[in-house]
Short mmCIF file of C-alpha atoms in Angstrom, two decimals:
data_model
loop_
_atom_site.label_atom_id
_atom_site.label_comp_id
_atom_site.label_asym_id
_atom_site.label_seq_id
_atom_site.Cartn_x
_atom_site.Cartn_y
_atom_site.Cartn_z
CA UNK O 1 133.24 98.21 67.20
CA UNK O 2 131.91 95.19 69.06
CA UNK O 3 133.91 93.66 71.97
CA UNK O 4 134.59 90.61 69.58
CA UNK O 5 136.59 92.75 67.53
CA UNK O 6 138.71 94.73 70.53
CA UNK O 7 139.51 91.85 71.87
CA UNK O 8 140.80 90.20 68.48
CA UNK O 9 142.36 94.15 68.20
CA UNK O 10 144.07 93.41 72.00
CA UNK O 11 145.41 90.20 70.73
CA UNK O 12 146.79 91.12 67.67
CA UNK O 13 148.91 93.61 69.60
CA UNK O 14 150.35 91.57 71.71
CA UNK O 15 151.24 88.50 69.58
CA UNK O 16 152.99 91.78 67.18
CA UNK O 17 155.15 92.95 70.03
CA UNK O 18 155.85 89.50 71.14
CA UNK O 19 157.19 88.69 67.86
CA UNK O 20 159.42 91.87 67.82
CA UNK O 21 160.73 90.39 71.16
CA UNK O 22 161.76 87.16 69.59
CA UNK O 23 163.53 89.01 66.52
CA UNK O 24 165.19 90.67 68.51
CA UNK O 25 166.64 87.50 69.99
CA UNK O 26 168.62 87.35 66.77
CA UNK O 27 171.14 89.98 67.88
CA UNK O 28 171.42 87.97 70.99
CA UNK O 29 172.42 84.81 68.90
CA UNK O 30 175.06 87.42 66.51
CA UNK O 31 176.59 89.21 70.02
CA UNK O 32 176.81 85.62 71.78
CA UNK O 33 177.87 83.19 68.66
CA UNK O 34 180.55 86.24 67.90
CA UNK O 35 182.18 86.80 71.54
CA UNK O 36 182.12 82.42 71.55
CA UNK O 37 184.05 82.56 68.51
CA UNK O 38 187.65 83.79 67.36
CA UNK O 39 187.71 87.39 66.06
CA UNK O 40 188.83 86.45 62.69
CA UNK O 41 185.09 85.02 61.97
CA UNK O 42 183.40 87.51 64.22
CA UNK O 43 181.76 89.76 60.93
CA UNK O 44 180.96 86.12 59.54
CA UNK O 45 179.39 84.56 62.29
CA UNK O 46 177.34 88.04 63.44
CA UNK O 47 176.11 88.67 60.00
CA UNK O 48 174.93 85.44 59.22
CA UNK O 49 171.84 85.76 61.47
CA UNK O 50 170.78 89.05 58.90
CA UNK O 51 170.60 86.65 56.27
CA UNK O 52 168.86 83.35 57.74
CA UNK O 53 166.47 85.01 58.80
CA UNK O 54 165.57 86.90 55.62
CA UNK O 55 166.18 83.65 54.19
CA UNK O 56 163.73 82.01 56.25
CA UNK O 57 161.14 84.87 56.00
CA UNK O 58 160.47 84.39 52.55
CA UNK O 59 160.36 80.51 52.17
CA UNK O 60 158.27 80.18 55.70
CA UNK O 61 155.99 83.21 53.56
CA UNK O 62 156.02 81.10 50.49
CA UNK O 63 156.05 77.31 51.87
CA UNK O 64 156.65 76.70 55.76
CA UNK O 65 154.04 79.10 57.13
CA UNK O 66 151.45 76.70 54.91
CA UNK O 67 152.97 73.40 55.76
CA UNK O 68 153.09 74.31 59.18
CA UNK O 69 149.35 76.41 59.94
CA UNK O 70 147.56 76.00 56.66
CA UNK O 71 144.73 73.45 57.11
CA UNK O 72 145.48 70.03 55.72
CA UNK O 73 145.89 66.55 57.49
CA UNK O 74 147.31 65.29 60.67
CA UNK O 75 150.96 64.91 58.45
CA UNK O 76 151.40 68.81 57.37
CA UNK O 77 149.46 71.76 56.15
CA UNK O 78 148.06 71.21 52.13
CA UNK O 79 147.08 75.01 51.79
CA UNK O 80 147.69 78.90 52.41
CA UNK O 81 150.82 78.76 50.38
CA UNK O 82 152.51 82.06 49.31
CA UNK O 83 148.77 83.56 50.98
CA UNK O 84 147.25 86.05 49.63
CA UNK O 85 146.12 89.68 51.04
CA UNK O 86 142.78 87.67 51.58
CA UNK O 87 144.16 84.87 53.74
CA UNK O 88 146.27 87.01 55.67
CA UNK O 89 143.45 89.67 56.58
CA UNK O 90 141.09 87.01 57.93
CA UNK O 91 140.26 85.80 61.61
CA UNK O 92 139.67 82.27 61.80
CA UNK O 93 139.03 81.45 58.23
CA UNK O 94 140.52 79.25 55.42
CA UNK O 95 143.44 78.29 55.13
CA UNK O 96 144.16 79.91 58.32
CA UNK O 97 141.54 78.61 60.71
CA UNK O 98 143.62 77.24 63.42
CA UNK O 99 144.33 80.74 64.36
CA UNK O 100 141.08 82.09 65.79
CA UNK O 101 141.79 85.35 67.82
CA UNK O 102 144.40 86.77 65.58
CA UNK O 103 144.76 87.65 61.63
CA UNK O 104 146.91 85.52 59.71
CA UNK O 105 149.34 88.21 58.81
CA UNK O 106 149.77 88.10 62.72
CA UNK O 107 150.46 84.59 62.86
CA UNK O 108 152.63 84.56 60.27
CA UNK O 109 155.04 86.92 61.93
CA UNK O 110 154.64 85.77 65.22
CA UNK O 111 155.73 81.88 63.63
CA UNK O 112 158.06 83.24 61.25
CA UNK O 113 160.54 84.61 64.11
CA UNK O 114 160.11 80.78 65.94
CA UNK O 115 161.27 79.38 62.53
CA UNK O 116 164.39 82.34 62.67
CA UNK O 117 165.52 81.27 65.85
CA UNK O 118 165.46 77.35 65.08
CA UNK O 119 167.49 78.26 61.71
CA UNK O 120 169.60 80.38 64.37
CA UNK O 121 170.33 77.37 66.41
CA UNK O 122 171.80 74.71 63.89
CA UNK O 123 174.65 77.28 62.80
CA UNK O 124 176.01 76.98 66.10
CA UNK O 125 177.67 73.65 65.77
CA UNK O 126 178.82 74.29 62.52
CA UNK O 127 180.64 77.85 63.22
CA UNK O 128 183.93 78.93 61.83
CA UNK O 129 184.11 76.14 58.87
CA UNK O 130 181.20 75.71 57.17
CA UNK O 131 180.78 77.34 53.55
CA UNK O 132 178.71 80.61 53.47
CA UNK O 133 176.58 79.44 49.72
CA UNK O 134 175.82 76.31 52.68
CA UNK O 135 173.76 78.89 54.47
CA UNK O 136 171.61 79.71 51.53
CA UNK O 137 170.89 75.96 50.72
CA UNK O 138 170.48 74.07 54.13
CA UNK O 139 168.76 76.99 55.30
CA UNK O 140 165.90 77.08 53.18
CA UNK O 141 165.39 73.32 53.15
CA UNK O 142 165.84 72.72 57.31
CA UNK O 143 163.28 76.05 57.19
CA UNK O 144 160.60 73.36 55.44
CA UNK O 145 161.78 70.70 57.85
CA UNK O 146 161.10 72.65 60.78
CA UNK O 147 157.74 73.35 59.22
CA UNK O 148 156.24 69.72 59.22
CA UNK O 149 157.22 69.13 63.05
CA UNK O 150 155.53 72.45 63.80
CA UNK O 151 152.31 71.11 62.21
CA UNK O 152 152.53 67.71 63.87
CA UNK O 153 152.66 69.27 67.71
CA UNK O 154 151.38 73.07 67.56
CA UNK O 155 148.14 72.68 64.59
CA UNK O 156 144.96 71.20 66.09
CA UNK O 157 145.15 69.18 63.16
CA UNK O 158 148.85 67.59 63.66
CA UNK O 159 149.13 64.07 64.93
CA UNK O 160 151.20 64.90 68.51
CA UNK O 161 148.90 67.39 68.93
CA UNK O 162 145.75 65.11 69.02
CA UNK O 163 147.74 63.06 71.41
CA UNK O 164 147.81 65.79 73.73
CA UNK O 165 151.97 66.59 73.41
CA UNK O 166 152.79 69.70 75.67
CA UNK O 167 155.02 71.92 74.10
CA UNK O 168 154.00 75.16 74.51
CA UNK O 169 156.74 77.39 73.22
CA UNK O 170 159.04 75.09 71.86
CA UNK O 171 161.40 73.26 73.94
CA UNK O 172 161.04 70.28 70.98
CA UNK O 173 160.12 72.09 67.68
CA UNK O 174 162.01 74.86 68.02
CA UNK O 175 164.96 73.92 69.54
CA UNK O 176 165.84 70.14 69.83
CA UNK O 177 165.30 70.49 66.13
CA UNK O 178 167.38 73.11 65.71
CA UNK O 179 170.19 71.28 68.25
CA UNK O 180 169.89 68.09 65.76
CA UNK O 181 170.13 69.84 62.63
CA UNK O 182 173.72 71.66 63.73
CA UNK O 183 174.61 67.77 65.47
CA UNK O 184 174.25 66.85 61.60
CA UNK O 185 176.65 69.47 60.49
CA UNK O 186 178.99 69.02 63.30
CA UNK O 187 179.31 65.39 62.60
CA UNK O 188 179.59 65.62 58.83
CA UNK O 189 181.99 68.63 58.74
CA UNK O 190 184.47 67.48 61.39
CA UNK O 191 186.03 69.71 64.31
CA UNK O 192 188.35 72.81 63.58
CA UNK O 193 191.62 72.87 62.37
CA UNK O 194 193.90 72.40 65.88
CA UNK O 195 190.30 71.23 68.00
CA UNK O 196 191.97 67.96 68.72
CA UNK O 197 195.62 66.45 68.49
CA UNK O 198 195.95 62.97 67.29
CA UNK O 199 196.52 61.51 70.71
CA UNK O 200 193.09 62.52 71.37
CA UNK O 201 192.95 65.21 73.41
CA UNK O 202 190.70 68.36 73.18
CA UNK O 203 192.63 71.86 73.13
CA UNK O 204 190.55 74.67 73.51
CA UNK O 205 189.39 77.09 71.18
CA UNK O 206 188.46 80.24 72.84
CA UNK O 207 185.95 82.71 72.01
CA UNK O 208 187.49 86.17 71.40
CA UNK O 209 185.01 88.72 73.35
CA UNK O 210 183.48 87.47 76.75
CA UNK O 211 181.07 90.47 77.08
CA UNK O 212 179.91 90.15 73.77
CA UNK O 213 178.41 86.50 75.22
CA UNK O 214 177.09 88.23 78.12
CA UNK O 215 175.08 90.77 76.75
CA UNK O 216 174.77 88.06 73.96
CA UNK O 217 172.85 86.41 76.76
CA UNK O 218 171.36 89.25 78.33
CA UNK O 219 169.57 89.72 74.70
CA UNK O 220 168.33 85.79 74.65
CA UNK O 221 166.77 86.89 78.14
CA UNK O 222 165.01 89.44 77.12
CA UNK O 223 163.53 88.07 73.97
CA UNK O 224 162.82 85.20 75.51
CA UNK O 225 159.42 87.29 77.30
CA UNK O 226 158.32 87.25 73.86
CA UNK O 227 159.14 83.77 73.53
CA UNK O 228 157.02 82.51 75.96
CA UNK O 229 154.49 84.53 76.89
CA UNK O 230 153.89 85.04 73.45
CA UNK O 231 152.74 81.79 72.35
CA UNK O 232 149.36 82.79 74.28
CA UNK O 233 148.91 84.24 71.66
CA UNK O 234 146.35 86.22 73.06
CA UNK O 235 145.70 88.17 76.00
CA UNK O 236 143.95 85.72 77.80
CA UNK O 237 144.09 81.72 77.86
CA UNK O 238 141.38 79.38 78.20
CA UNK O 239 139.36 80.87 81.04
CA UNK O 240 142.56 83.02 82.46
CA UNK O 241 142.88 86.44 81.30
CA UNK O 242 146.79 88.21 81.13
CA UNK O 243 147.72 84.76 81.47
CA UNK O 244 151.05 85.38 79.76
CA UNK O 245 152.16 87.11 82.45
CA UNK O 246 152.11 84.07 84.81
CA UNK O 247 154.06 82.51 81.81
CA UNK O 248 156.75 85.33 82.12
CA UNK O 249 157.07 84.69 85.93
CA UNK O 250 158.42 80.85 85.54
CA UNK O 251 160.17 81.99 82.37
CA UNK O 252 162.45 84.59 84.56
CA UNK O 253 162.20 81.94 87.60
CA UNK O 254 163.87 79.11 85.34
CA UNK O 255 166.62 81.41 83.72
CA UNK O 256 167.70 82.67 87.24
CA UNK O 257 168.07 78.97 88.60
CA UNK O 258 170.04 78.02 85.16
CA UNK O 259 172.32 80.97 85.86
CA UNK O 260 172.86 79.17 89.14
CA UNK O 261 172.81 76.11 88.53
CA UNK O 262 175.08 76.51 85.88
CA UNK O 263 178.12 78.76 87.79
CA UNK O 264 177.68 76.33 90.68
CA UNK O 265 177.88 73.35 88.44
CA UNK O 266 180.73 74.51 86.64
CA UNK O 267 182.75 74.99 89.92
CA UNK O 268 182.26 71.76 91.50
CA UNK O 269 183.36 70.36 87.92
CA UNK O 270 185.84 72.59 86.76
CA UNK O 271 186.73 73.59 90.34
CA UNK O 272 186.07 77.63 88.76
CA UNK O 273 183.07 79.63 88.31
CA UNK O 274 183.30 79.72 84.39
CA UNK O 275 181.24 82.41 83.55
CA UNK O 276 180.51 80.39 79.88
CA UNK O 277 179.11 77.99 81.33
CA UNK O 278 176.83 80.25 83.97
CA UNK O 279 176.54 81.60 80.58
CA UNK O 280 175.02 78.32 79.04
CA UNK O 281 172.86 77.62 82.12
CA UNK O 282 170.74 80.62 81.72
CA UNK O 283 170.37 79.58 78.04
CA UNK O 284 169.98 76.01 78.36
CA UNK O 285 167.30 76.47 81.62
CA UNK O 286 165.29 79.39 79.52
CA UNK O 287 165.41 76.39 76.24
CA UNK O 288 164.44 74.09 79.43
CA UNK O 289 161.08 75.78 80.39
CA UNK O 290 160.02 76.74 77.10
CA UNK O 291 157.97 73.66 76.74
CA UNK O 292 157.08 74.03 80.73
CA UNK O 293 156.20 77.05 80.89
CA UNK O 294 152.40 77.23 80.69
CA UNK O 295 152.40 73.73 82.54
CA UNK O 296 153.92 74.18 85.51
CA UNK O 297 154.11 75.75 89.00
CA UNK O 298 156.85 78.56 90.09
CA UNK O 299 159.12 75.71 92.44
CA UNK O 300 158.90 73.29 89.08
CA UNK O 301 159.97 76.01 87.01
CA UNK O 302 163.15 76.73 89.53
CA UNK O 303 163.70 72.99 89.57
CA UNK O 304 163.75 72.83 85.63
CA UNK O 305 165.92 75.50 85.09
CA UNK O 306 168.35 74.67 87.63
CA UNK O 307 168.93 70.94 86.54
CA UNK O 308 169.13 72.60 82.94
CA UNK O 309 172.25 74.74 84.04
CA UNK O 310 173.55 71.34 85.16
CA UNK O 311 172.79 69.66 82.06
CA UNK O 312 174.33 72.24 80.29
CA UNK O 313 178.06 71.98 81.91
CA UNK O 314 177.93 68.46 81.46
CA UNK O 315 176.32 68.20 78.12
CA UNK O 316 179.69 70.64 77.09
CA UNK O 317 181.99 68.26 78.59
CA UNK O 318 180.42 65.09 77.38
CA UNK O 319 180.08 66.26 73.48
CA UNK O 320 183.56 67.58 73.42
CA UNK O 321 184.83 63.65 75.12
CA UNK O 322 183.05 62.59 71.93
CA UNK O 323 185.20 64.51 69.58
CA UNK O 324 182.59 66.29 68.37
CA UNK O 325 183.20 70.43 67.63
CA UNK O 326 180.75 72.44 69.20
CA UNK O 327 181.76 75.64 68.86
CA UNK O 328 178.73 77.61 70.96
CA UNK O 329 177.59 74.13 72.88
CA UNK O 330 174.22 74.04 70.63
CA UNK O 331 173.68 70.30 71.29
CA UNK O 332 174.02 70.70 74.73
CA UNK O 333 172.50 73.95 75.29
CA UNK O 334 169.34 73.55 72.94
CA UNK O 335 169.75 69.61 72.28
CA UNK O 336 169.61 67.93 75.89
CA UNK O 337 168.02 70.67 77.72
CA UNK O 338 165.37 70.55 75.19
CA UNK O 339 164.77 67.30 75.94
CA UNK O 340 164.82 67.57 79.45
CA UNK O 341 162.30 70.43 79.17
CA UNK O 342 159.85 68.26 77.22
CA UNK O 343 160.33 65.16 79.68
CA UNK O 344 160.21 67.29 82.82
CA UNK O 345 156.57 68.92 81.56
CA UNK O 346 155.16 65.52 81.56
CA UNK O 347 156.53 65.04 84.66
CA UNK O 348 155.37 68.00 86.41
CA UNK O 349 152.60 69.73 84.45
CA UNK O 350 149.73 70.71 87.15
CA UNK O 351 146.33 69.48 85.55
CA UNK O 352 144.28 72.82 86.38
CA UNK O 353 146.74 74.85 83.47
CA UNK O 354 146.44 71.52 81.30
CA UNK O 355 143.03 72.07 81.42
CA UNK O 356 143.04 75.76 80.87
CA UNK O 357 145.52 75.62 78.22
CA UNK O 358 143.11 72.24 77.00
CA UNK O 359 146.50 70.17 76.00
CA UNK O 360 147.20 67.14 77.53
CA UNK O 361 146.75 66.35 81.09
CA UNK O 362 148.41 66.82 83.98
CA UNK O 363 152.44 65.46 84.74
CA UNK O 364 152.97 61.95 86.59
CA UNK O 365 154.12 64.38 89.80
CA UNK O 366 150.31 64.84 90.20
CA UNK O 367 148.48 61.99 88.87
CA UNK O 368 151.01 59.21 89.47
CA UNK O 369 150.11 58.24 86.04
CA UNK O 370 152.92 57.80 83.05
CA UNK O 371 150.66 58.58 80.46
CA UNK O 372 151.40 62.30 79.54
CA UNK O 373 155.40 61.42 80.03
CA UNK O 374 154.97 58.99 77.32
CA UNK O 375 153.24 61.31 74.87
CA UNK O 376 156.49 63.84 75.76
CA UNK O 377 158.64 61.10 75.11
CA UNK O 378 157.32 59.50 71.84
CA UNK O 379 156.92 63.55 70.53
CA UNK O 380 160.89 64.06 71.29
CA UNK O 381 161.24 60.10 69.54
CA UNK O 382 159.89 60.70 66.28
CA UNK O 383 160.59 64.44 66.06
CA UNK O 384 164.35 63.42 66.60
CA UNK O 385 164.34 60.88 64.54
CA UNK O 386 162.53 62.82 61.60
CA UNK O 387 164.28 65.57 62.09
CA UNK O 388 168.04 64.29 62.25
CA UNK O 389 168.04 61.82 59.09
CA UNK O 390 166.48 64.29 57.27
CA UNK O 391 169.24 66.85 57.99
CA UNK O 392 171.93 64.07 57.57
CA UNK O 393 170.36 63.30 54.72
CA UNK O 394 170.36 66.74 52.83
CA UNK O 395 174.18 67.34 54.54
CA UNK O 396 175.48 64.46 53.50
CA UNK O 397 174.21 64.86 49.87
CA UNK O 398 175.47 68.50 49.73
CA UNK O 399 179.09 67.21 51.02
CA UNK O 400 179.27 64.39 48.40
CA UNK O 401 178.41 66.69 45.42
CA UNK O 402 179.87 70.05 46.55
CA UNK O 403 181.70 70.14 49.58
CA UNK O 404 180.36 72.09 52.60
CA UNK O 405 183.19 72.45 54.47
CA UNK O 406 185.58 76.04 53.88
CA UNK O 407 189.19 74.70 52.52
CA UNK O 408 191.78 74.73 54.98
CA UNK O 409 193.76 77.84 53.78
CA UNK O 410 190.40 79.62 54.38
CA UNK O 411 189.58 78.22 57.40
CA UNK O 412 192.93 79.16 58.76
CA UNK O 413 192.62 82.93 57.30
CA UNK O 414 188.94 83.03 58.74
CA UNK O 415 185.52 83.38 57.11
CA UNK O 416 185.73 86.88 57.52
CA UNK O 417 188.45 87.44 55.24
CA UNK O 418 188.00 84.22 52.73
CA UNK O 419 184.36 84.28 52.57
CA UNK O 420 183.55 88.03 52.24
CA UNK O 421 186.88 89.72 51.62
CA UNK O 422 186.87 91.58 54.46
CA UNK O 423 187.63 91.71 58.44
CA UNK O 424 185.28 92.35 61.46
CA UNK O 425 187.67 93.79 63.14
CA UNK O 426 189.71 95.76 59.75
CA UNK O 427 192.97 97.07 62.00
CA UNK O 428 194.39 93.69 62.91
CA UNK O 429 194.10 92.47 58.94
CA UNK O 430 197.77 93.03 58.89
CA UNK O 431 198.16 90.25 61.12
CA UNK O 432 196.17 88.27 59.96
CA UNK O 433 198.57 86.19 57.89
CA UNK O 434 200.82 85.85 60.57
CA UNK O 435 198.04 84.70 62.34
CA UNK O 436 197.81 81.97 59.90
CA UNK O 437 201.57 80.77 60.08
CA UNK O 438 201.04 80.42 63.91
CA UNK O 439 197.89 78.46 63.60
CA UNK O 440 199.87 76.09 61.16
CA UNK O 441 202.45 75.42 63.46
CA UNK O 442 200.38 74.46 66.30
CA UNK O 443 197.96 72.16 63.98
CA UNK O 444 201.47 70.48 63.04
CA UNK O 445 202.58 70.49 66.60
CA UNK O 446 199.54 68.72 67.82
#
């Protein structure tokens, strides 16, 4: 075997375990999107990420995986559709040939778990009223959506790519899109039954199972290794070998300064130390540094994630003064600290990884020059644009024809027991219809 081939062999493993990592981030989403949510959705809500992401697995296999990696034009991918046992076998070969240290069977799993998690993402803002078949449909076609933007900043082919946009896990593909897809659904389904009175004001909603969100969390954490240091996707970059391990360090450095940042935030704002939102901060600061991560130097990535915890307390309050129901805080969380990830690369990205990683060049912080903040900024501009009227777009269509939104009675009874005919939690079904009659009341009362 020649060293070519151990070396494609080394690679190979690690972008496969990586990927594991990052599936595995889907129990995180079902332990942390349950405990945020009331107990009469909680087998709804948890269950849901089982079938997005087998949704999304086989129309990224058939479709996105193409659009997104196949080789085509500086728009989207015009080949490696459905791919064959050919395609997927070869190194750096048609339709595959962006991907030269890996197989394509690789690559598609590693990308196929980024797609999961952006799916993951835009149910968040729609929880505990949106219509299961909504799932199926939405799913599949924000799946395609998400495909196109990957191909414009992540294919050596794609437009923001040639410009030299730095985003090396994510912080824009996978995640602003996935915050602007559930601001769509938020927006066109309304809040909750009982989330505001008519005089205005907000009543809370509270999630049912605290620990559930923290080891919810803890999950997201831990995935998040794969994440990041993943999208190497090899076990060396440029001329740096195990250079995914200095991508773990500011990935753990940035999640411990959002935890921070987030608890301290919250108690200067809330005057408590809401452990949702320290919650949040670690979520919003690892979202944060996803784009950063290969960029930037350990004090930029504590920076980062602490302003991210920050971001994330306030982004909370400020959607919720808008009226608009977010449930788990998905604009917030993934929306603003997204784009706060993106802008802060530009800002801070040290040129000697810019030039190892050979994308873009390095942040204003160093070269006192806007330019690379401007490419971050007109990537998050037209991805946010593209992204969000598309999803309106599809939403808005489904809701004239159809109706995405559960009726009330259902809402009221929860998802659990209106959507699947059954409870998460089976030994308090007996009360759930006198759960009901006091949820009327109050939605009368306010």
């Amino acid at each position: 075997m020649k060293t070519a081939d151990l070396v494609i062999a080394a690679n190979t493993v690690w972008v496969v375990l990586a990927a594991v990592l990052v599936m595995f981030m889907q129990a995180g989403f079902a332990f942390l999107e349950a405990g945020l949510t009331r107990m009469k959705n909680a087998a709804h809500i948890a269950g849901k990420n089982v079938l997005i992401f087998g949704l999304c697995s086989l129309v990224y296999w058939a479709v996105g995986f193409g659009l997104a990696f196949g080789d085509g034009n500086s728009i989207l991918g015009t080949s490696g559709f459905a791919p064959s046992v050919d395609a997927l076998l070869g190194v750096a070969q048609a339709p595959f040939s962006f991907f030269g240290s890996i197989p394509g069977a690789g690559a598609y799993f590693f990308e196929v778990v980024f797609a999961g998690v952006s799916v993951a993402i835009v149910w968040g803002a729609m929880a505990e009223r949106a219509k299961l078949w909504v799932y199926f449909v939405f799913g599949a076609a924000f799946t395609i959506v998400y495909s196109v933007v990957s191909h414009w900043v992540w294919h050596s082919g794609g437009w923001l790519y040639s410009l030299g946009m730095q985003d090396f896990a994510g912080s824009t593909v996978v995640h602003l899109q996935g915050a602007l897809a559930a601001l769509a659904g938020a927006l066109l389904l309304g809040p909750r039954i009982g989330r505001f009175g008519q005089d205005g004001r907000a009543h809370p909603i509270p999630g049912h199972n605290m620990p559930y969100a923290v080891l919810g969390t803890l999950i997201l954490w831990f995935g998040w290794f794969g994440f990041n240091p993943g999208s190497t996707l090899g076990v060396a970059s440029g001329d740096r070998v195990g250079y995914f391990a200095y991508v773990a360090l500011t990935t753990n450095l940035a999640a411990a300064a959002g935890a921070l940042g987030g608890i301290g935030t919250a108690w200067l704002a809330l005057k408590k130390p809401d452990i949702g939102m320290m919650l949040n901060g670690v979520i919003a600061a690892l979202v944060a540094i996803t784009a950063a991560s290969g960029f930037v130097a350990p004090w930029a990535a504590i920076f980062i994630g602490g302003v991210a915890g920050a971001i994330a307390v306030y982004g909370v309050l400020f959607v919720e003064r808008l009226k608009i129901d977010d449930p788990i805080g998905a604009v917030a969380v993934h929306g603003f600290s997204g784009v706060w990830g993106t802008l802060a690369t530009g800002l801070f990205a040290v040129p000697a990884l810019a030039a190892n990683l050979a994308t873009g060049s390095g942040g204003l912080f160093y070269t006192g020059s806007f330019h690379q903040l401007g490419v971050q900024a007109l990537g998050i501009a037209a991805v946010g644009a593209f992204t969000f009227v598309a999803s309106y777009s599809m939403l808005w269509t489904m809701k004239a024809l159809f109706g995405i939104r559960a009726e009330a009675e259902g809402e009221t009874a929860g998802l659990d027991v209106s959507e699947h005919g059954q409870a998460g939690y089976p030994e308090l079904y007996p009360r759930l219809y006198e759960l009901q009659r006091l949820e009327e009341r109050l939605g009368e009362a306010a």
